[in-house]
């Protein structure tokens, strides 16, 4: 039989226990041994499982053991009189290899334990020691004569770690399997001993006493491993306890039933047997209760707030298992409060385990009554966690709220649900999908209530509710994100295009509802036909499965068969409305267009569609409608379809009519004698033709020469300004079509020369348009120049010698004009433009203007990347990298990366030239130190973009420094004081931390050769020399502090807005004190942390330094760079123990000196003894052990939230396409 049932002591008693854990629990276990006798083994022993295979361990070291000891492979253990017993090494190797059955291992060890329980327990203790990664061994003499605290102390001294990793923290699948095997071993051990050894008052009491002591160790490996084992062991005991409680209740019912019988029918011997069994069960319950209470009080209560996140996560994970397995004893406010407190943990892995535990509880309806108080206390926290900075946590929180909404009667108020609704537009797809499930559940609830009150169909009610939500969400530009969020749970409803079209053809919808349902219909059609998420939610390249491809083909056929007959009707109804018809014209792009030729009855629908599209072109002049018509015309006129000739004929007739209309007014327009109506007719005809120029070759219309004449006249005449933009489009696309024709054929020399002359004339007139007073004209001219210079570049005709004369290199005046355009019209602040309209319209205008600027900048960057412009032309871009990082940072960063692929050295020289130009401008305007600070901030940003491979960037960095040094001492005359450009060395010092040791010495020699002899008193030079030297610990502290004050003195109050860079720079000055040339790392002061990285063997307590430096906030690149600096520290600093002691002692002295109001550090009497263990443990702080490590977690409801509505701006990959 299986026995366990226990009662829990109060939480106040658990938390009030502040005595030494080892002595307390050992005394308790010893008193238990004296009070109770061993329980005899039941008459029906547990049937042992069949052994699968003998244990055959291999000789492979753990990650912390380094080289394995030379030892022979152990032979398989045989049962019988000659059995030697299983060893700790055998168990460890079997678990690590994963090739042996866990049941077999446990059976082998139980047989050994029954022969000699002290020896068997010693084997288990040494196995635990090995699992911690410790090389120490507990001998029989130590086991007999020492207490647990003394044994742990000896093991700590003999740890001798050779790596920061131990088995539980080691990466790789092998060690993940080891963790799983270790947890399984504990579980099997408990279940194998549940009928006998679990109650022998020796094995598990002694084992838990040792684990409790190890869990309080300062060595992370001991603390982590013992906590995991103790928690897994108690989880298994709790499972056994539930089964025992059931047995106890059964026995009690049998006893009561037998007692209720009459004396004649009552079986006395049966009552005596049941009474004996109940008594035995009660004794076992008391024993198990003692084990659980001792472990909860000694391990869980302390370790759930451990400083190591993995340990806290283990505790919370097992607590959730206890609550779910034994709700009668654990599911109360005394234990639930630990989950509530841990919701505020700073580490995402701990919060994730807490939320997962709550999910399991809320899925059980029987638990809801016991969770009411918890929900009322922590509901606000759970609602704010949907904006958690860890996406995985936020996803699980939304799922938790969904469970609460589904299973609880009260649920959430509408205002509370609004927290989750907005996440359907989030850029993280997993979070958006979870929010879509929550929204769908709410929509179905509303639909159900509407069905009861109205007679409308469920699908119509669903679309009514969904459209209402979409209109009220005020995110009308992001319908594709809403559809993608709901697609997983509402795919059937969203594919109901029959209901959508029936609603559109009715007259019961308002104007806003019609636009909303049209946009919703278009997004669902696009999602079904393309089977790809919207922009911003694509995470890598995802290959469609065979099932998805099959579904995609079926959806595309359904779309075609349903919409082909209805498209002419829908276009005829909504053709007067610009917004609606522009949406409808995109629907045929997702048809299976072969369907038109599959049946003769469908050909008439093609003719009707062409008639409606031509009518839309003649009716509208809006650019979005005309572009949609041009895209549809391009698709229908493709040679891949048999009906393309009919489509070509229809659109050719349309364009001929438009060209005839334009030509009829051309002479009068050119002579400026046409009236206003004729001017309007001619300009609209040209605008419609320009819209189709990108989709079709319009050479037959012969509009190139008239457009050139219009452009040449329009530059001087403001009357012709309305013709400029369409004329620029026509000539630019015509030149591109001509280039395609030339490449695909064998042109004559005269044709090539004529095309080159036309291209030069277009570039000339476009250059003149760059200075136009109309923004639309100059922007279109800039786009035209970027495209033509790229299409007619030397690289585009390199493979065809006959076309080399077509190359169109930009002239120097054109380069200057385009560079000036960048500065005047792209790198400008939004507030420089005059606002027009209310706030909402102003915000939309600013976003549209920013998107337009990004497209223009990307076009210019392409010229640099593809070699049309020299790399030196990129200086006009790089100098704005810091100031406009938020708007154009991704584009400029990609340009930097591509330029280094072209020429690393030249790219570095360009960066230096960019800084030199900014410095010269500041010098010429006699700017203050504030401007120099901004240049240094830009230099720091550019330095971070060089990457982390210091060997690969050696040559570029050296060339950058040499150019900078020459510039700093340029135009210097002996005896005339310091050079005018000397302060540029301060800017150059921002790149020094990327240099390796050899290059520092080389540059120091070069600097000494360049600078004059009487220059040691120049502060900028001293600063640059220190950046090359990498700091020195031998320098007097007073001198360093004085130099630091001088370094920070020039900072004006206006520079304090750059808090990030200032904090980093102040941090660097502290790091200078700690850098050591002895280590030979080749890093300067800015690459050494102000406090050496703590090894992974850490403690729950904090070193008694009297305080810690506040972490400086840094940008994403700076954080990445700090990680690189830590990774580049020499391995000698961790493996060479004497050097480690020396550096650590200096760190402590420096920290206690530099921190404000430091607590007095008491030197230990035997410093060498303490320093021996310094790489394993940290010094104790008397009161810090009792301070909880959990602090309030800052949610992402602040402006820096990681979840924002998806942006409408294109990613830079699309811009460079």
Coordinates of C-alpha atoms in Angstrom, one line a residue, residues 804-1146:
X804 CA 29.8 51.1 -72.3
X805 CA 29.0 54.5 -73.8
X806 CA 25.6 54.4 -72.0
X807 CA 27.3 54.8 -68.7
X808 CA 26.2 58.0 -67.0
X809 CA 28.5 59.0 -64.2
X810 CA 27.3 61.9 -62.0
X811 CA 29.1 65.2 -62.5
X812 CA 30.6 67.2 -59.7
X813 CA 27.8 69.9 -59.7
X814 CA 25.2 67.1 -59.6
X815 CA 26.9 65.5 -56.6
X816 CA 27.0 68.8 -54.8
X817 CA 23.3 69.4 -55.6
X818 CA 22.2 66.0 -54.3
X819 CA 24.3 66.4 -51.1
X820 CA 22.8 69.8 -50.5
X821 CA 19.3 68.3 -51.0
X822 CA 20.0 65.8 -48.2
X823 CA 20.9 68.5 -45.8
X824 CA 18.2 70.9 -46.8
X825 CA 15.2 68.6 -47.2
X826 CA 15.8 65.2 -45.6
X827 CA 17.8 65.8 -42.4
X828 CA 15.4 68.3 -41.0
X829 CA 13.2 68.2 -37.9
X830 CA 9.5 67.8 -38.2
X831 CA 8.8 71.0 -36.3
X832 CA 10.6 72.9 -39.0
X833 CA 7.5 72.4 -41.2
X834 CA 4.5 74.5 -40.6
X835 CA 1.6 72.6 -39.0
X836 CA -1.7 72.5 -40.7
X837 CA -4.8 71.0 -39.2
X838 CA -5.6 69.3 -35.9
X839 CA -3.4 67.0 -33.9
X840 CA -4.5 63.7 -35.5
X841 CA -4.0 65.1 -39.0
X842 CA -0.7 66.7 -38.1
X843 CA 0.6 63.4 -36.7
X844 CA -0.4 61.5 -39.9
X845 CA 1.2 64.2 -42.0
X846 CA 4.5 63.9 -40.0
X847 CA 4.5 60.1 -40.3
X848 CA 3.8 60.4 -44.1
X849 CA 6.6 63.0 -44.5
X850 CA 9.0 60.8 -42.5
X851 CA 8.2 57.8 -44.6
X852 CA 8.8 59.8 -47.7
X853 CA 12.2 61.1 -46.4
X854 CA 13.2 57.5 -45.6
X855 CA 12.5 56.5 -49.2
X856 CA 14.5 59.4 -50.5
X857 CA 17.5 58.7 -48.2
X858 CA 17.4 55.0 -49.2
X859 CA 17.6 56.0 -52.8
X860 CA 20.8 58.1 -52.2
X861 CA 22.3 55.3 -50.1
X862 CA 21.9 52.9 -52.9
X863 CA 24.1 55.1 -55.1
X864 CA 26.8 54.8 -52.5
X865 CA 26.4 51.1 -52.0
X866 CA 26.5 50.2 -55.7
X867 CA 29.5 52.4 -56.4
X868 CA 27.7 55.2 -58.4
X869 CA 29.0 57.7 -55.8
X870 CA 32.3 57.4 -54.0
X871 CA 32.3 56.3 -50.4
X872 CA 33.4 59.8 -49.4
X873 CA 29.9 61.0 -50.4
X874 CA 28.5 59.0 -47.4
X875 CA 30.0 61.6 -45.0
X876 CA 26.8 63.7 -45.5
X877 CA 24.9 60.7 -44.2
X878 CA 27.2 59.4 -41.4
X879 CA 27.4 62.8 -39.7
X880 CA 23.7 62.6 -38.9
X881 CA 23.8 59.1 -37.5
X882 CA 23.5 60.1 -33.9
X883 CA 21.1 63.0 -34.1
X884 CA 18.6 61.2 -36.4
X885 CA 19.1 57.7 -35.2
X886 CA 15.5 57.2 -34.3
X887 CA 14.2 58.2 -37.8
X888 CA 17.0 56.9 -40.1
X889 CA 19.2 54.8 -37.9
X890 CA 18.5 51.5 -39.6
X891 CA 19.2 52.9 -43.1
X892 CA 22.4 54.5 -42.1
X893 CA 23.6 51.5 -40.1
X894 CA 23.0 49.3 -43.1
X895 CA 24.9 51.7 -45.3
X896 CA 27.8 51.5 -42.9
X897 CA 27.8 47.8 -43.0
X898 CA 27.7 47.6 -46.8
X899 CA 30.4 50.2 -47.1
X900 CA 32.7 48.0 -44.9
X901 CA 32.0 45.1 -47.2
X902 CA 33.1 47.2 -50.2
X903 CA 36.3 48.5 -48.6
X904 CA 36.9 48.3 -44.8
X905 CA 39.8 50.8 -44.9
X906 CA 38.1 53.3 -47.1
X907 CA 35.0 53.0 -45.0
X908 CA 37.0 53.8 -41.8
X909 CA 38.6 56.8 -43.6
X910 CA 35.1 58.0 -44.5
X911 CA 34.0 57.8 -40.9
X912 CA 37.1 59.8 -39.9
X913 CA 36.5 62.4 -42.7
X914 CA 32.9 62.8 -41.5
X915 CA 34.1 63.6 -38.0
X916 CA 36.7 66.0 -39.4
X917 CA 34.2 67.9 -41.3
X918 CA 31.9 68.3 -38.3
X919 CA 34.9 69.4 -36.2
X920 CA 36.0 71.9 -38.8
X921 CA 32.5 73.3 -39.0
X922 CA 32.4 73.7 -35.2
X923 CA 35.8 75.3 -35.3
X924 CA 34.9 77.8 -37.9
X925 CA 31.7 78.9 -36.1
X926 CA 33.7 79.2 -32.8
X927 CA 31.3 76.7 -31.1
X928 CA 31.6 75.8 -27.4
X929 CA 32.5 72.6 -25.8
X930 CA 28.8 71.5 -26.2
X931 CA 29.3 71.0 -29.9
X932 CA 32.5 69.0 -29.3
X933 CA 30.5 66.8 -26.9
X934 CA 27.9 66.1 -29.6
X935 CA 30.7 65.1 -32.0
X936 CA 32.1 62.7 -29.4
X937 CA 28.7 61.2 -29.0
X938 CA 28.5 60.6 -32.7
X939 CA 32.1 59.1 -32.6
X940 CA 31.0 56.7 -29.9
X941 CA 28.0 55.6 -31.9
X942 CA 30.1 55.1 -35.0
X943 CA 32.7 53.2 -33.0
X944 CA 30.1 50.7 -31.8
X945 CA 29.2 49.9 -35.4
X946 CA 32.6 48.5 -36.2
X947 CA 31.7 45.1 -34.7
X948 CA 33.3 42.8 -32.2
X949 CA 36.0 41.1 -34.3
X950 CA 39.0 43.2 -33.2
X951 CA 41.4 41.3 -35.5
X952 CA 39.3 41.9 -38.6
X953 CA 39.0 45.6 -37.9
X954 CA 42.7 46.2 -37.0
X955 CA 43.7 47.8 -40.3
X956 CA 40.7 50.0 -40.7
X957 CA 41.0 51.3 -37.2
X958 CA 44.7 52.0 -37.5
X959 CA 44.1 54.0 -40.7
X960 CA 41.3 55.9 -39.0
X961 CA 43.6 56.8 -36.0
X962 CA 46.5 57.8 -38.3
X963 CA 44.3 60.1 -40.4
X964 CA 42.8 61.6 -37.2
X965 CA 46.3 62.2 -35.7
X966 CA 47.5 63.9 -38.9
X967 CA 44.4 66.1 -38.9
X968 CA 44.9 67.0 -35.3
X969 CA 48.4 68.4 -35.9
X970 CA 47.7 69.9 -39.3
X971 CA 48.7 73.5 -39.9
X972 CA 50.8 73.6 -36.7
X973 CA 53.8 75.8 -36.4
X974 CA 56.5 75.3 -33.8
X975 CA 56.3 77.7 -30.9
X976 CA 52.8 78.9 -31.8
X977 CA 51.0 77.1 -29.0
X978 CA 48.7 74.1 -29.5
X979 CA 47.4 73.2 -32.9
X980 CA 43.9 74.5 -33.8
X981 CA 42.7 70.9 -34.4
X982 CA 44.2 69.4 -31.3
X983 CA 40.9 68.8 -29.6
X984 CA 40.0 66.4 -32.3
X985 CA 42.1 63.9 -30.3
X986 CA 39.3 63.8 -27.8
X987 CA 36.9 62.7 -30.5
X988 CA 39.5 60.1 -31.7
X989 CA 39.8 58.6 -28.2
X990 CA 36.3 57.2 -28.6
X991 CA 37.7 54.6 -31.0
X992 CA 40.6 53.5 -28.8
X993 CA 38.8 50.7 -27.0
X994 CA 38.6 48.8 -30.2
X995 CA 42.4 48.7 -30.6
X996 CA 44.5 45.6 -29.7
X997 CA 47.7 46.0 -27.7
X998 CA 50.1 45.9 -30.6
X999 CA 48.2 48.6 -32.5
X1000 CA 48.1 50.8 -29.4
X1001 CA 51.9 50.7 -29.2
X1002 CA 52.2 51.5 -32.9
X1003 CA 49.9 54.4 -32.7
X1004 CA 51.6 55.7 -29.5
X1005 CA 54.9 55.8 -31.4
X1006 CA 53.2 57.5 -34.4
X1007 CA 51.7 60.1 -32.1
X1008 CA 55.1 60.7 -30.5
X1009 CA 56.6 61.3 -33.9
X1010 CA 53.8 63.7 -35.0
X1011 CA 53.4 65.8 -31.9
X1012 CA 55.9 68.5 -30.9
X1013 CA 58.2 68.1 -27.9
X1014 CA 56.5 70.7 -25.8
X1015 CA 53.1 69.1 -25.8
X1016 CA 52.9 67.2 -22.6
X1017 CA 50.8 69.9 -20.9
X1018 CA 48.0 69.7 -23.5
X1019 CA 45.0 68.1 -21.9
X1020 CA 43.5 66.6 -25.1
X1021 CA 46.8 65.0 -25.9
X1022 CA 47.0 63.5 -22.4
X1023 CA 43.5 62.1 -22.7
X1024 CA 44.3 60.5 -26.0
X1025 CA 47.5 59.0 -24.7
X1026 CA 45.6 57.5 -21.7
X1027 CA 43.1 55.9 -24.1
X1028 CA 46.0 54.3 -25.9
X1029 CA 47.8 53.2 -22.8
X1030 CA 44.6 51.6 -21.4
X1031 CA 45.1 53.0 -17.9
X1032 CA 47.6 52.0 -15.2
X1033 CA 47.1 50.9 -11.6
X1034 CA 50.4 52.4 -10.6
X1035 CA 49.3 55.9 -11.2
X1036 CA 48.5 57.9 -8.0
X1037 CA 44.8 58.1 -7.3
X1038 CA 44.9 61.8 -6.7
X1039 CA 46.3 62.5 -10.2
X1040 CA 43.6 60.3 -11.8
X1041 CA 40.8 62.1 -9.9
X1042 CA 42.2 65.5 -10.9
X1043 CA 42.4 64.4 -14.6
X1044 CA 38.9 63.0 -14.4
X1045 CA 37.6 66.4 -13.1
X1046 CA 39.4 68.1 -15.9
X1047 CA 37.9 65.8 -18.4
X1048 CA 34.4 66.5 -17.1
X1049 CA 34.9 70.2 -16.5
X1050 CA 34.1 71.3 -20.0
X1051 CA 30.7 69.7 -20.0
X1052 CA 28.0 72.4 -20.0
X1053 CA 24.6 72.0 -18.4
X1054 CA 23.0 71.7 -21.8
X1055 CA 24.9 68.5 -22.5
X1056 CA 23.2 66.8 -19.6
X1057 CA 20.3 65.7 -21.9
X1058 CA 22.7 63.1 -23.2
X1059 CA 22.5 61.1 -20.0
X1060 CA 23.4 57.8 -21.6
X1061 CA 26.6 58.9 -23.1
X1062 CA 27.6 60.9 -20.0
X1063 CA 26.9 57.9 -17.7
X1064 CA 29.0 55.7 -19.9
X1065 CA 31.8 58.2 -19.9
X1066 CA 31.8 58.6 -16.1
X1067 CA 31.8 54.8 -15.9
X1068 CA 34.8 54.7 -18.1
X1069 CA 36.7 57.0 -15.8
X1070 CA 36.2 54.6 -12.9
X1071 CA 37.2 51.7 -15.1
X1072 CA 40.5 53.4 -15.8
X1073 CA 41.5 52.7 -12.2
X1074 CA 41.1 49.0 -12.7
X1075 CA 42.7 48.2 -16.0
X1076 CA 45.9 46.3 -15.8
X1077 CA 48.6 46.0 -18.4
X1078 CA 49.8 42.8 -16.8
X1079 CA 46.8 40.9 -18.0
X1080 CA 47.8 41.4 -21.6
X1081 CA 44.3 41.7 -22.9
X1082 CA 44.9 44.5 -25.3
X1083 CA 41.9 46.5 -24.1
X1084 CA 41.9 50.0 -22.8
X1085 CA 40.2 51.5 -19.8
X1086 CA 36.8 51.7 -21.3
X1087 CA 36.7 48.0 -21.9
X1088 CA 37.3 47.0 -18.3
X1089 CA 34.4 47.0 -15.9
X1090 CA 34.5 49.0 -12.8
X1091 CA 33.9 45.7 -10.9
X1092 CA 35.3 42.4 -12.2
X1093 CA 32.6 40.1 -13.4
X1094 CA 31.4 37.8 -10.6
X1095 CA 32.0 34.2 -11.4
X1096 CA 28.9 32.0 -11.8
X1097 CA 29.6 30.6 -8.4
X1098 CA 27.7 33.3 -6.4
X1099 CA 26.1 33.7 -3.1
X1100 CA 22.7 34.8 -1.9
X1101 CA 24.5 37.5 0.0
X1102 CA 26.2 40.6 -1.3
X1103 CA 29.8 41.6 -0.6
X1104 CA 30.1 44.1 2.2
X1105 CA 31.2 47.0 0.1
X1106 CA 28.8 49.4 1.6
X1107 CA 27.0 50.0 -1.6
X1108 CA 27.1 49.4 -5.3
X1109 CA 27.5 51.6 -8.3
X1110 CA 24.1 52.3 -10.0
X1111 CA 24.0 50.7 -13.4
X1112 CA 24.3 53.2 -16.2
X1113 CA 21.6 53.1 -18.8
X1114 CA 22.9 52.3 -22.2
X1115 CA 21.6 51.9 -25.7
X1116 CA 21.2 48.5 -27.2
X1117 CA 24.5 48.7 -29.0
X1118 CA 26.3 49.9 -25.9
X1119 CA 25.0 46.9 -23.9
X1120 CA 26.1 44.6 -26.7
X1121 CA 29.5 46.2 -26.7
X1122 CA 29.8 45.8 -22.9
X1123 CA 29.2 42.1 -23.3
X1124 CA 31.9 41.9 -25.9
X1125 CA 34.3 43.7 -23.6
X1126 CA 33.6 41.2 -20.8
X1127 CA 34.0 38.3 -23.2
X1128 CA 37.4 39.6 -24.3
X1129 CA 38.9 39.4 -20.8
X1130 CA 42.0 37.2 -20.7
X1131 CA 41.3 33.7 -19.5
X1132 CA 44.3 34.0 -17.2
X1133 CA 42.2 36.4 -15.0
X1134 CA 39.9 33.5 -14.2
X1135 CA 42.2 30.4 -14.4
X1136 CA 45.3 31.9 -12.7
X1137 CA 44.4 32.0 -9.0
X1138 CA 47.2 34.3 -7.6
X1139 CA 46.4 36.9 -10.3
X1140 CA 42.7 36.7 -9.5
X1141 CA 43.4 37.3 -5.8
X1142 CA 45.4 40.4 -6.6
X1143 CA 42.9 41.9 -8.9
X1144 CA 40.0 41.1 -6.6
X1145 CA 41.7 42.8 -3.6
X1146 CA 42.3 45.9 -5.7

